[in-house]
Short mmCIF file of C-alpha atoms in Angstrom, two decimals:
data_model
loop_
_atom_site.label_atom_id
_atom_site.label_comp_id
_atom_site.label_asym_id
_atom_site.label_seq_id
_atom_site.Cartn_x
_atom_site.Cartn_y
_atom_site.Cartn_z
CA MET A 1 52.07 -5.98 44.82
CA LEU A 2 53.78 -9.60 44.10
CA THR A 3 57.19 -10.10 46.66
CA SER A 4 59.92 -11.35 45.30
CA PRO A 5 63.15 -12.56 47.68
CA ASP A 6 65.53 -9.31 45.89
CA SER A 7 62.75 -7.22 47.46
CA LEU A 8 63.10 -8.64 51.25
CA LYS A 9 64.84 -5.90 53.25
CA SER A 10 67.94 -6.19 55.24
CA ARG A 11 68.31 -6.44 58.65
CA LYS A 12 69.73 -2.25 58.45
CA GLU A 13 67.29 -1.23 56.15
CA LEU A 14 64.63 -2.13 58.64
CA ASP A 15 66.23 -0.73 61.93
CA ALA A 16 66.35 2.21 59.47
CA GLU A 17 62.89 2.26 58.97
CA LEU A 18 60.86 0.69 62.37
CA GLY A 19 59.89 2.88 65.23
CA GLY A 20 61.87 2.29 68.77
CA ALA A 21 59.01 -0.23 69.88
CA ALA A 22 59.30 -2.26 66.36
CA ARG A 23 63.21 -2.34 66.54
CA ALA A 24 63.08 -3.10 70.00
CA TRP A 25 60.58 -6.06 69.75
CA LEU A 26 62.12 -7.73 66.22
CA ASP A 27 65.46 -7.27 68.64
CA GLU A 28 64.09 -9.94 71.28
CA ALA A 29 62.40 -12.16 67.99
CA LEU A 30 66.14 -12.60 66.21
CA ALA A 31 67.43 -13.25 69.72
CA GLU A 32 65.29 -15.67 71.03
CA ALA A 33 65.76 -17.16 67.15
CA ALA A 34 69.35 -17.48 67.97
CA HIS A 35 68.86 -19.21 71.27
CA ASP A 36 66.88 -21.28 69.41
CA ALA A 37 69.36 -22.08 67.09
CA ALA A 38 72.16 -22.44 69.97
CA ARG A 39 69.94 -25.20 71.41
CA ALA A 40 69.22 -27.40 68.19
CA PRO A 41 69.63 -30.30 69.12
CA ALA A 42 72.00 -32.93 67.29
CA ALA A 43 72.08 -34.68 63.91
CA SER A 44 70.37 -37.11 65.58
CA GLY A 45 67.35 -35.08 65.85
CA THR A 46 67.16 -36.67 69.39
CA PRO A 47 65.06 -33.34 71.12
CA HIS A 48 66.46 -31.40 74.37
CA PRO A 49 64.43 -33.77 77.32
CA GLU A 50 63.48 -30.19 78.68
CA THR A 51 61.60 -29.26 75.43
CA SER A 52 58.38 -31.29 74.57
CA PRO A 53 57.76 -32.06 70.99
CA TYR A 54 54.97 -30.64 70.11
CA ALA A 55 55.92 -27.26 71.89
CA SER A 56 56.24 -24.47 69.48
CA PRO A 57 59.61 -22.57 69.48
CA SER A 58 58.73 -19.06 70.93
CA TRP A 59 60.01 -17.51 67.73
CA GLU A 60 57.71 -19.05 65.57
CA LEU A 61 55.14 -17.13 67.92
CA ARG A 62 56.50 -14.18 66.90
CA PHE A 63 56.77 -15.06 63.26
CA ALA A 64 53.10 -14.92 63.14
CA ALA A 65 52.68 -11.53 65.08
CA ALA A 66 55.24 -9.90 62.51
CA GLY A 67 52.99 -7.82 60.85
CA ARG A 68 51.06 -6.60 63.97
CA HIS A 69 54.44 -5.19 65.06
CA CYS A 70 56.64 -4.25 62.13
CA GLY A 71 53.64 -3.54 59.97
CA GLN A 72 52.65 -5.23 57.71
CA GLU A 73 55.19 -3.92 54.91
CA ASN A 74 58.00 -4.87 56.70
CA ALA A 75 56.44 -8.77 57.56
CA ASP A 76 57.95 -10.50 54.66
CA SER A 77 61.27 -9.27 55.45
CA VAL A 78 60.71 -9.66 59.36
CA ARG A 79 59.73 -13.52 59.05
CA SER A 80 62.43 -14.21 56.44
CA LEU A 81 65.06 -12.61 59.12
CA LEU A 82 63.41 -14.88 61.90
CA LEU A 83 64.01 -17.94 59.52
CA VAL A 84 67.28 -17.33 58.69
CA GLU A 85 68.23 -16.32 62.16
CA ALA A 86 66.58 -19.84 63.94
CA ARG A 87 68.46 -21.93 61.28
CA ALA A 88 64.72 -22.71 60.81
CA PRO A 89 64.23 -26.85 60.47
CA LEU A 90 62.26 -28.66 58.19
CA SER A 91 59.55 -28.97 60.96
CA SER A 92 59.57 -25.31 61.55
CA VAL A 93 59.08 -24.40 58.14
CA THR A 94 56.62 -26.79 57.46
CA ARG A 95 54.35 -26.35 60.35
CA LEU A 96 54.64 -22.43 59.78
CA TYR A 97 53.45 -23.23 56.33
CA GLU A 98 51.00 -25.36 57.10
CA GLN A 99 49.15 -23.63 59.52
CA GLY A 100 49.82 -20.15 58.34
CA THR A 101 48.22 -17.17 56.80
CA ALA A 102 48.68 -16.38 52.97
CA ALA A 103 50.92 -14.30 54.18
CA GLU A 104 53.04 -16.05 56.68
CA ARG A 105 53.22 -19.16 53.84
CA ARG A 106 54.58 -16.60 51.26
CA ALA A 107 57.03 -15.59 53.93
CA VAL A 108 58.02 -19.35 54.01
CA LEU A 109 58.29 -19.70 50.57
CA LEU A 110 60.47 -16.77 49.77
CA THR A 111 63.10 -17.50 52.51
CA LEU A 112 63.58 -21.28 51.34
CA HIS A 113 66.83 -20.42 49.30
CA LEU A 114 68.03 -19.19 52.23
CA LEU A 115 68.33 -22.11 54.69
CA ASP A 116 70.06 -25.36 54.45
CA LEU A 117 67.36 -27.95 53.74
CA GLY A 118 68.11 -29.64 50.90
CA ASP A 119 65.26 -30.86 48.18
CA THR A 120 63.13 -31.85 51.42
CA ALA A 121 61.21 -28.35 51.26
CA LEU A 122 60.10 -29.27 47.77
CA PRO A 123 56.55 -30.28 48.95
CA LEU A 124 55.73 -26.90 49.84
CA ILE A 125 56.68 -25.34 46.66
CA GLU A 126 54.50 -28.32 45.08
CA ASP A 127 51.68 -27.03 47.00
CA ALA A 128 51.94 -23.14 46.66
CA LEU A 129 51.94 -24.16 42.93
CA ARG A 130 48.47 -25.93 43.26
CA ALA A 131 46.92 -22.76 44.61
CA ASN A 132 45.15 -19.96 42.63
CA ASP A 133 46.81 -17.37 45.11
CA THR A 134 49.11 -15.69 42.65
CA ARG A 135 51.10 -14.42 45.76
CA LEU A 136 51.65 -18.03 46.50
CA VAL A 137 52.74 -18.73 42.96
CA ALA A 138 55.10 -16.38 42.65
CA ALA A 139 56.97 -16.97 46.17
CA ALA A 140 57.27 -20.28 45.06
CA VAL A 141 58.77 -19.62 41.52
CA GLY A 142 62.04 -18.25 43.05
CA PRO A 143 65.87 -19.26 43.57
CA TYR A 144 64.82 -22.19 45.44
CA ALA A 145 62.38 -23.53 42.82
CA ALA A 146 64.79 -22.55 40.03
CA ASP A 147 67.46 -25.06 41.96
CA HIS A 148 65.61 -27.71 42.89
CA LEU A 149 62.26 -28.33 41.03
CA ASP A 150 62.97 -31.05 38.14
CA PRO A 151 62.17 -29.98 34.32
CA HIS A 152 59.17 -31.62 34.37
CA ALA A 153 57.59 -29.77 37.41
CA TRP A 154 59.35 -26.48 36.61
CA ARG A 155 57.74 -26.30 33.12
CA HIS A 156 54.97 -26.64 34.62
CA ALA A 157 55.50 -24.27 37.34
CA VAL A 158 56.31 -21.48 34.12
CA LEU A 159 53.14 -22.49 32.79
CA LYS A 160 51.35 -22.16 36.00
CA CYS A 161 52.82 -18.15 35.97
CA LEU A 162 51.19 -17.90 32.24
CA PHE A 163 47.75 -19.63 33.44
CA THR A 164 47.56 -17.18 36.41
CA GLU A 165 49.18 -14.24 35.08
CA VAL A 166 51.68 -14.30 37.24
CA PRO A 167 54.67 -11.93 35.21
CA VAL A 168 57.67 -14.80 34.58
CA ALA A 169 60.17 -11.88 36.12
CA ALA A 170 59.11 -13.71 39.00
CA VAL A 171 60.79 -17.29 38.11
CA ALA A 172 64.36 -16.88 38.84
CA ARG A 173 66.70 -18.39 36.59
CA LEU A 174 64.10 -18.22 33.69
CA ALA A 175 66.78 -17.74 31.42
CA ASP A 176 69.41 -20.09 32.35
CA ARG A 177 66.76 -23.05 32.50
CA ALA A 178 64.51 -22.22 29.54
CA ARG A 179 67.76 -22.05 26.82
CA GLY A 180 67.32 -24.71 24.62
CA ASP A 181 64.32 -26.41 26.21
CA ALA A 182 62.50 -27.85 23.11
CA GLU A 183 59.79 -29.73 25.63
CA LEU A 184 59.22 -26.10 27.20
CA ALA A 185 58.34 -24.70 23.23
CA ARG A 186 56.92 -27.26 22.87
CA MET A 187 54.35 -26.97 26.10
CA LEU A 188 53.74 -23.12 25.11
CA ASN A 189 53.19 -23.07 21.77
CA ASP A 190 50.31 -25.79 22.32
CA PHE A 191 49.08 -22.98 24.84
CA ALA A 192 49.31 -20.62 22.28
CA ALA A 193 47.66 -22.26 19.87
CA GLU A 194 44.56 -23.38 22.70
CA ARG A 195 44.97 -19.56 23.21
CA THR A 196 44.21 -18.28 19.54
CA ALA A 197 41.48 -21.55 19.14
CA ALA A 198 39.79 -19.95 21.56
CA GLY A 199 39.37 -16.17 20.46
CA ARG A 200 42.20 -15.42 23.34
CA PRO A 201 45.09 -13.14 23.03
CA VAL A 202 48.92 -14.72 23.59
CA PRO A 203 50.27 -12.95 26.68
CA GLU A 204 54.01 -11.37 25.70
CA ASP A 205 55.03 -12.98 28.55
CA LEU A 206 54.84 -16.30 26.85
CA ARG A 207 56.47 -15.05 23.54
CA THR A 208 59.20 -14.16 26.08
CA VAL A 209 59.69 -17.34 27.28
CA LEU A 210 59.41 -18.91 23.81
CA ALA A 211 62.21 -17.01 22.80
CA LEU A 212 64.52 -17.93 25.70
CA THR A 213 63.82 -21.39 24.71
CA ALA A 214 65.99 -21.15 21.37
CA PRO A 215 69.31 -23.35 21.68
CA ALA A 216 72.17 -21.21 21.44
CA ASP A 217 74.01 -21.22 17.84
CA GLU A 218 77.40 -22.60 16.95
CA GLY A 219 78.73 -19.13 18.49
CA GLY A 220 77.01 -18.92 21.77
CA HIS A 221 74.17 -16.71 20.31
CA PRO A 222 70.63 -17.66 21.01
CA ALA A 223 68.92 -18.14 17.92
CA GLY A 224 65.92 -16.60 16.50
CA PRO A 225 62.91 -17.32 18.32
CA THR A 226 60.11 -19.78 17.58
CA ALA A 227 56.94 -17.81 17.07
CA ALA A 228 54.12 -18.46 18.25
CA PRO A 229 50.82 -19.32 16.43
CA ALA A 230 49.29 -16.65 14.70
CA ALA A 231 45.68 -15.70 14.93
CA PRO A 232 43.41 -17.55 12.23
CA ALA A 233 42.56 -14.97 9.35
CA PRO A 234 39.01 -14.05 9.35
CA THR A 235 36.64 -15.86 7.21
CA GLU A 236 33.31 -15.14 5.26
CA GLU A 237 31.10 -16.51 8.39
CA SER A 238 33.11 -14.27 10.66
#
C-alpha cells in the first residue's frame, strides 16, 4: 500500500489508537524533539558548545524506533510528527534519509512540505525518483515536489510514475501543473506510441494525464483531450 501525505495521522488520531505504553513513548519522543527545537542554534549555524558536531539528537534515534514502539501501521505518522516537532533542519533530514531504511526515507519525503526548508531538500526528491521502490516514488511526488521541482524534472517525475505503475493520483497538484503543458503532452504521446509499437497496453493513467494537459479554452474550460495513439490495425501477416 502506498502512503500519501494526506494519510498521515494527527497526534489526536494516534492517541486514540495507541495503547498506554506506546502513548507514553510518543510523549517522551515528542518532548525530546521539542526540546531540541528550542535549543536550536542561531541562524549563524554555530552549534552549542556542549554539543558534539558529530552527535545526533536523541529524537533521531526515536525516529528509527517508531515502528517498533508504535506499530508499523503508525510509523510514518509518528516519524512525521517528530520531524515537525523538532523543526528538523536540512542536516537532520538529510542524515535520516541517507542512513534510513526505505520506510524511514518514505517518512522523510512525506513530511518535507511541512518543514521550513525551501528548495534545499530537492536532492532527496531527485534521489527517490531515481529509485525503483514505488513507495519512495509515490512519496517523492507529493506537495514538496509540486512546489519546488522545475518543469523539466516534474514532467519526468510524472513519467516515472507511469513507468513504475505508481498511480498518478499520488502526484500532488497534478491538474494545476499539467494544464496546458504541451511538452508534457508530447512526452506522453511519445511514450504511448512506444508502448503501442511494442504491443503493450497504454496505461489508463496516461490518458488521464494527457487529458489534463489540454489548455483551457477562451471560456476558461478545459479543451478536449488529445487522444493517445491507437493500436495499429492488424495486417495480413499478423
